[in-house]
């Protein structure tokens, strides 16, 4: 499977939405945090491209290969804090992304975000494969 750089975040969100575990979750392509007039009533995951490392796959070729990292911020509002296990969420993320050539998944230290009024767990998922830079089939 080739990594489509222009849609890797959206492709990952689509994989999450196909998993019934995430039926109650909201999914977003990440954007800068701003004050929201309401608080989250459901868990949410904000996904964005976070790192790219690539090189030519062979001498003189136009095929690029390498690693693409996507970060996912998992927001769990107080109303769901005791209902969801971060370990189970991460396990389901890995299950959902199976087949996308994951080479690593790392977790940052979880924290309470007073700004979002949520418990937040940031994970970084790294994929490795050929990379497509243009929107083409």
JSON list of C-alpha atoms in Angstrom, two decimals:
[
{"chain": "A", "resi": 1, "resn": "UNK", "atom": "CA", "xyz": [0.00, 0.00, 0.00]},
{"chain": "A", "resi": 2, "resn": "UNK", "atom": "CA", "xyz": [1.42, 3.37, -0.99]},
{"chain": "A", "resi": 3, "resn": "UNK", "atom": "CA", "xyz": [1.17, 6.25, 1.49]},
{"chain": "A", "resi": 4, "resn": "UNK", "atom": "CA", "xyz": [-0.81, 9.06, -0.12]},
{"chain": "A", "resi": 5, "resn": "UNK", "atom": "CA", "xyz": [0.65, 12.13, 1.53]},
{"chain": "A", "resi": 6, "resn": "UNK", "atom": "CA", "xyz": [-2.24, 14.39, 0.50]},
{"chain": "A", "resi": 7, "resn": "UNK", "atom": "CA", "xyz": [-4.80, 12.19, 2.30]},
{"chain": "A", "resi": 8, "resn": "UNK", "atom": "CA", "xyz": [-2.98, 10.15, 4.96]},
{"chain": "A", "resi": 9, "resn": "UNK", "atom": "CA", "xyz": [-4.83, 11.86, 7.85]},
{"chain": "A", "resi": 10, "resn": "UNK", "atom": "CA", "xyz": [-8.22, 11.49, 6.17]},
{"chain": "A", "resi": 11, "resn": "UNK", "atom": "CA", "xyz": [-7.46, 7.86, 5.26]},
{"chain": "A", "resi": 12, "resn": "UNK", "atom": "CA", "xyz": [-6.63, 7.10, 8.89]},
{"chain": "A", "resi": 13, "resn": "UNK", "atom": "CA", "xyz": [-9.84, 8.80, 10.09]},
{"chain": "A", "resi": 14, "resn": "UNK", "atom": "CA", "xyz": [-11.80, 6.68, 7.60]},
{"chain": "A", "resi": 15, "resn": "UNK", "atom": "CA", "xyz": [-10.21, 3.52, 9.03]},
{"chain": "A", "resi": 16, "resn": "UNK", "atom": "CA", "xyz": [-11.20, 4.63, 12.56]},
{"chain": "A", "resi": 17, "resn": "UNK", "atom": "CA", "xyz": [-14.79, 5.28, 11.49]},
{"chain": "A", "resi": 18, "resn": "UNK", "atom": "CA", "xyz": [-15.05, 1.74, 10.10]},
{"chain": "A", "resi": 19, "resn": "UNK", "atom": "CA", "xyz": [-14.41, 0.32, 13.59]},
{"chain": "A", "resi": 20, "resn": "UNK", "atom": "CA", "xyz": [-17.63, 0.13, 15.67]},
{"chain": "A", "resi": 21, "resn": "UNK", "atom": "CA", "xyz": [-15.61, 0.79, 18.85]},
{"chain": "A", "resi": 22, "resn": "UNK", "atom": "CA", "xyz": [-15.35, 4.41, 17.70]},
{"chain": "A", "resi": 23, "resn": "UNK", "atom": "CA", "xyz": [-19.08, 4.94, 17.01]},
{"chain": "A", "resi": 24, "resn": "UNK", "atom": "CA", "xyz": [-19.34, 7.48, 19.87]},
{"chain": "A", "resi": 25, "resn": "UNK", "atom": "CA", "xyz": [-16.15, 9.34, 18.90]},
{"chain": "A", "resi": 26, "resn": "UNK", "atom": "CA", "xyz": [-15.91, 12.54, 16.91]},
{"chain": "A", "resi": 27, "resn": "UNK", "atom": "CA", "xyz": [-13.04, 12.76, 14.39]},
{"chain": "A", "resi": 28, "resn": "UNK", "atom": "CA", "xyz": [-11.32, 15.86, 13.06]},
{"chain": "A", "resi": 29, "resn": "UNK", "atom": "CA", "xyz": [-8.42, 16.84, 10.90]},
{"chain": "A", "resi": 30, "resn": "UNK", "atom": "CA", "xyz": [-6.50, 18.84, 13.48]},
{"chain": "A", "resi": 31, "resn": "UNK", "atom": "CA", "xyz": [-6.53, 22.61, 13.43]},
{"chain": "A", "resi": 32, "resn": "UNK", "atom": "CA", "xyz": [-5.14, 25.19, 15.85]},
{"chain": "A", "resi": 33, "resn": "UNK", "atom": "CA", "xyz": [-6.86, 25.19, 19.23]},
{"chain": "A", "resi": 34, "resn": "UNK", "atom": "CA", "xyz": [-9.30, 28.00, 19.82]},
{"chain": "A", "resi": 35, "resn": "UNK", "atom": "CA", "xyz": [-11.90, 28.69, 22.46]},
{"chain": "A", "resi": 36, "resn": "UNK", "atom": "CA", "xyz": [-15.01, 26.72, 21.64]},
{"chain": "A", "resi": 37, "resn": "UNK", "atom": "CA", "xyz": [-18.38, 27.99, 22.92]},
{"chain": "A", "resi": 38, "resn": "UNK", "atom": "CA", "xyz": [-19.30, 24.48, 24.09]},
{"chain": "A", "resi": 39, "resn": "UNK", "atom": "CA", "xyz": [-17.43, 21.61, 25.69]},
{"chain": "A", "resi": 40, "resn": "UNK", "atom": "CA", "xyz": [-17.00, 18.20, 24.11]},
{"chain": "A", "resi": 41, "resn": "UNK", "atom": "CA", "xyz": [-19.76, 15.82, 25.11]},
{"chain": "A", "resi": 42, "resn": "UNK", "atom": "CA", "xyz": [-18.20, 12.84, 23.31]},
{"chain": "A", "resi": 43, "resn": "UNK", "atom": "CA", "xyz": [-14.62, 11.62, 23.02]},
{"chain": "A", "resi": 44, "resn": "UNK", "atom": "CA", "xyz": [-12.81, 13.08, 20.03]},
{"chain": "A", "resi": 45, "resn": "UNK", "atom": "CA", "xyz": [-9.64, 12.37, 18.08]},
{"chain": "A", "resi": 46, "resn": "UNK", "atom": "CA", "xyz": [-7.83, 15.12, 16.15]},
{"chain": "A", "resi": 47, "resn": "UNK", "atom": "CA", "xyz": [-5.47, 13.77, 13.48]},
{"chain": "A", "resi": 48, "resn": "UNK", "atom": "CA", "xyz": [-2.69, 15.59, 11.61]},
{"chain": "A", "resi": 49, "resn": "UNK", "atom": "CA", "xyz": [0.49, 14.93, 9.66]},
{"chain": "A", "resi": 50, "resn": "UNK", "atom": "CA", "xyz": [3.40, 15.44, 12.03]},
{"chain": "A", "resi": 51, "resn": "UNK", "atom": "CA", "xyz": [6.60, 14.26, 10.32]},
{"chain": "A", "resi": 52, "resn": "UNK", "atom": "CA", "xyz": [7.90, 13.13, 6.95]},
{"chain": "A", "resi": 53, "resn": "UNK", "atom": "CA", "xyz": [11.22, 11.46, 6.14]},
{"chain": "A", "resi": 54, "resn": "UNK", "atom": "CA", "xyz": [11.83, 10.10, 2.64]},
{"chain": "A", "resi": 55, "resn": "UNK", "atom": "CA", "xyz": [14.40, 9.41, -0.07]},
{"chain": "A", "resi": 56, "resn": "UNK", "atom": "CA", "xyz": [14.58, 7.91, -3.55]},
{"chain": "A", "resi": 57, "resn": "UNK", "atom": "CA", "xyz": [13.71, 4.22, -3.44]},
{"chain": "A", "resi": 58, "resn": "UNK", "atom": "CA", "xyz": [16.40, 3.43, -6.02]},
{"chain": "A", "resi": 59, "resn": "UNK", "atom": "CA", "xyz": [19.11, 5.35, -7.84]},
{"chain": "A", "resi": 60, "resn": "UNK", "atom": "CA", "xyz": [17.70, 7.47, -10.63]},
{"chain": "A", "resi": 61, "resn": "UNK", "atom": "CA", "xyz": [14.10, 6.56, -9.91]},
{"chain": "A", "resi": 62, "resn": "UNK", "atom": "CA", "xyz": [11.23, 8.93, -9.29]},
{"chain": "A", "resi": 63, "resn": "UNK", "atom": "CA", "xyz": [9.81, 6.62, -6.63]},
{"chain": "A", "resi": 64, "resn": "UNK", "atom": "CA", "xyz": [10.11, 7.95, -3.09]},
{"chain": "A", "resi": 65, "resn": "UNK", "atom": "CA", "xyz": [9.89, 5.81, 0.03]},
{"chain": "A", "resi": 66, "resn": "UNK", "atom": "CA", "xyz": [10.16, 6.52, 3.69]},
{"chain": "A", "resi": 67, "resn": "UNK", "atom": "CA", "xyz": [8.29, 7.22, 6.88]},
{"chain": "A", "resi": 68, "resn": "UNK", "atom": "CA", "xyz": [5.23, 9.34, 7.52]},
{"chain": "A", "resi": 69, "resn": "UNK", "atom": "CA", "xyz": [4.16, 10.12, 11.08]},
{"chain": "A", "resi": 70, "resn": "UNK", "atom": "CA", "xyz": [0.65, 11.13, 12.01]},
{"chain": "A", "resi": 71, "resn": "UNK", "atom": "CA", "xyz": [-0.25, 12.46, 15.44]},
{"chain": "A", "resi": 72, "resn": "UNK", "atom": "CA", "xyz": [-3.60, 11.79, 17.02]},
{"chain": "A", "resi": 73, "resn": "UNK", "atom": "CA", "xyz": [-4.74, 13.75, 20.06]},
{"chain": "A", "resi": 74, "resn": "UNK", "atom": "CA", "xyz": [-7.37, 11.75, 21.93]},
{"chain": "A", "resi": 75, "resn": "UNK", "atom": "CA", "xyz": [-9.71, 14.01, 23.94]},
{"chain": "A", "resi": 76, "resn": "UNK", "atom": "CA", "xyz": [-11.79, 12.32, 26.64]},
{"chain": "A", "resi": 77, "resn": "UNK", "atom": "CA", "xyz": [-14.32, 14.59, 28.37]},
{"chain": "A", "resi": 78, "resn": "UNK", "atom": "CA", "xyz": [-15.01, 14.13, 32.12]},
{"chain": "A", "resi": 79, "resn": "UNK", "atom": "CA", "xyz": [-18.34, 12.43, 31.35]},
{"chain": "A", "resi": 80, "resn": "UNK", "atom": "CA", "xyz": [-16.46, 9.54, 29.66]},
{"chain": "A", "resi": 81, "resn": "UNK", "atom": "CA", "xyz": [-13.30, 9.42, 31.78]},
{"chain": "A", "resi": 82, "resn": "UNK", "atom": "CA", "xyz": [-14.31, 6.31, 33.73]},
{"chain": "A", "resi": 83, "resn": "UNK", "atom": "CA", "xyz": [-15.94, 4.61, 30.75]},
{"chain": "A", "resi": 84, "resn": "UNK", "atom": "CA", "xyz": [-12.94, 4.47, 28.42]},
{"chain": "A", "resi": 85, "resn": "UNK", "atom": "CA", "xyz": [-9.53, 2.92, 28.93]},
{"chain": "A", "resi": 86, "resn": "UNK", "atom": "CA", "xyz": [-6.69, 4.66, 27.09]},
{"chain": "A", "resi": 87, "resn": "UNK", "atom": "CA", "xyz": [-5.10, 1.23, 26.60]},
{"chain": "A", "resi": 88, "resn": "UNK", "atom": "CA", "xyz": [-8.27, -0.02, 24.88]},
{"chain": "A", "resi": 89, "resn": "UNK", "atom": "CA", "xyz": [-8.46, 3.11, 22.69]},
{"chain": "A", "resi": 90, "resn": "UNK", "atom": "CA", "xyz": [-4.84, 2.67, 21.58]},
{"chain": "A", "resi": 91, "resn": "UNK", "atom": "CA", "xyz": [-5.43, -1.03, 20.96]},
{"chain": "A", "resi": 92, "resn": "UNK", "atom": "CA", "xyz": [-8.43, -0.20, 18.77]},
{"chain": "A", "resi": 93, "resn": "UNK", "atom": "CA", "xyz": [-6.43, 2.45, 16.90]},
{"chain": "A", "resi": 94, "resn": "UNK", "atom": "CA", "xyz": [-3.82, -0.19, 16.05]},
{"chain": "A", "resi": 95, "resn": "UNK", "atom": "CA", "xyz": [-6.55, -2.63, 15.02]},
{"chain": "A", "resi": 96, "resn": "UNK", "atom": "CA", "xyz": [-8.17, 0.02, 12.80]},
{"chain": "A", "resi": 97, "resn": "UNK", "atom": "CA", "xyz": [-4.90, 0.95, 11.11]},
{"chain": "A", "resi": 98, "resn": "UNK", "atom": "CA", "xyz": [-3.89, -2.66, 10.46]},
{"chain": "A", "resi": 99, "resn": "UNK", "atom": "CA", "xyz": [-2.76, -3.00, 6.87]},
{"chain": "A", "resi": 100, "resn": "UNK", "atom": "CA", "xyz": [-1.38, 0.54, 6.76]},
{"chain": "A", "resi": 101, "resn": "UNK", "atom": "CA", "xyz": [2.20, -0.66, 7.47]},
{"chain": "A", "resi": 102, "resn": "UNK", "atom": "CA", "xyz": [2.63, 0.76, 10.98]},
{"chain": "A", "resi": 103, "resn": "UNK", "atom": "CA", "xyz": [6.27, 0.62, 12.06]},
{"chain": "A", "resi": 104, "resn": "UNK", "atom": "CA", "xyz": [5.86, 2.36, 15.41]},
{"chain": "A", "resi": 105, "resn": "UNK", "atom": "CA", "xyz": [3.38, 3.93, 17.78]},
{"chain": "A", "resi": 106, "resn": "UNK", "atom": "CA", "xyz": [4.49, 6.16, 20.62]},
{"chain": "A", "resi": 107, "resn": "UNK", "atom": "CA", "xyz": [2.53, 7.82, 23.40]},
{"chain": "A", "resi": 108, "resn": "UNK", "atom": "CA", "xyz": [3.28, 11.03, 25.18]},
{"chain": "A", "resi": 109, "resn": "UNK", "atom": "CA", "xyz": [2.49, 11.51, 28.85]},
{"chain": "A", "resi": 110, "resn": "UNK", "atom": "CA", "xyz": [-1.30, 12.00, 29.26]},
{"chain": "A", "resi": 111, "resn": "UNK", "atom": "CA", "xyz": [-2.52, 15.20, 30.86]},
{"chain": "A", "resi": 112, "resn": "UNK", "atom": "CA", "xyz": [-5.63, 17.10, 31.87]},
{"chain": "A", "resi": 113, "resn": "UNK", "atom": "CA", "xyz": [-6.21, 19.99, 29.50]},
{"chain": "A", "resi": 114, "resn": "UNK", "atom": "CA", "xyz": [-8.06, 22.77, 31.32]},
{"chain": "A", "resi": 115, "resn": "UNK", "atom": "CA", "xyz": [-8.46, 24.66, 28.06]},
{"chain": "A", "resi": 116, "resn": "UNK", "atom": "CA", "xyz": [-10.40, 21.80, 26.44]},
{"chain": "A", "resi": 117, "resn": "UNK", "atom": "CA", "xyz": [-11.78, 20.52, 29.77]},
{"chain": "A", "resi": 118, "resn": "UNK", "atom": "CA", "xyz": [-10.65, 17.01, 28.76]},
{"chain": "A", "resi": 119, "resn": "UNK", "atom": "CA", "xyz": [-8.15, 14.32, 29.54]},
{"chain": "A", "resi": 120, "resn": "UNK", "atom": "CA", "xyz": [-5.75, 14.24, 26.56]},
{"chain": "A", "resi": 121, "resn": "UNK", "atom": "CA", "xyz": [-3.52, 11.46, 25.29]},
{"chain": "A", "resi": 122, "resn": "UNK", "atom": "CA", "xyz": [-1.31, 12.20, 22.30]},
{"chain": "A", "resi": 123, "resn": "UNK", "atom": "CA", "xyz": [-0.07, 9.33, 20.19]},
{"chain": "A", "resi": 124, "resn": "UNK", "atom": "CA", "xyz": [2.18, 9.33, 17.14]},
{"chain": "A", "resi": 125, "resn": "UNK", "atom": "CA", "xyz": [1.75, 6.59, 14.55]},
{"chain": "A", "resi": 126, "resn": "UNK", "atom": "CA", "xyz": [4.55, 6.08, 12.01]},
{"chain": "A", "resi": 127, "resn": "UNK", "atom": "CA", "xyz": [4.04, 4.31, 8.69]},
{"chain": "A", "resi": 128, "resn": "UNK", "atom": "CA", "xyz": [6.72, 3.20, 6.25]},
{"chain": "A", "resi": 129, "resn": "UNK", "atom": "CA", "xyz": [6.17, 2.61, 2.53]},
{"chain": "A", "resi": 130, "resn": "UNK", "atom": "CA", "xyz": [6.38, 4.24, -0.89]},
{"chain": "A", "resi": 131, "resn": "UNK", "atom": "CA", "xyz": [5.10, 7.82, -0.73]},
{"chain": "A", "resi": 132, "resn": "UNK", "atom": "CA", "xyz": [2.82, 9.44, -3.27]},
{"chain": "A", "resi": 133, "resn": "UNK", "atom": "CA", "xyz": [3.01, 13.24, -3.31]},
{"chain": "A", "resi": 134, "resn": "UNK", "atom": "CA", "xyz": [0.35, 13.89, -5.93]},
{"chain": "A", "resi": 135, "resn": "UNK", "atom": "CA", "xyz": [-3.35, 13.20, -6.01]},
{"chain": "A", "resi": 136, "resn": "UNK", "atom": "CA", "xyz": [-3.51, 10.38, -8.53]},
{"chain": "A", "resi": 137, "resn": "UNK", "atom": "CA", "xyz": [-4.83, 6.87, -8.80]}
]
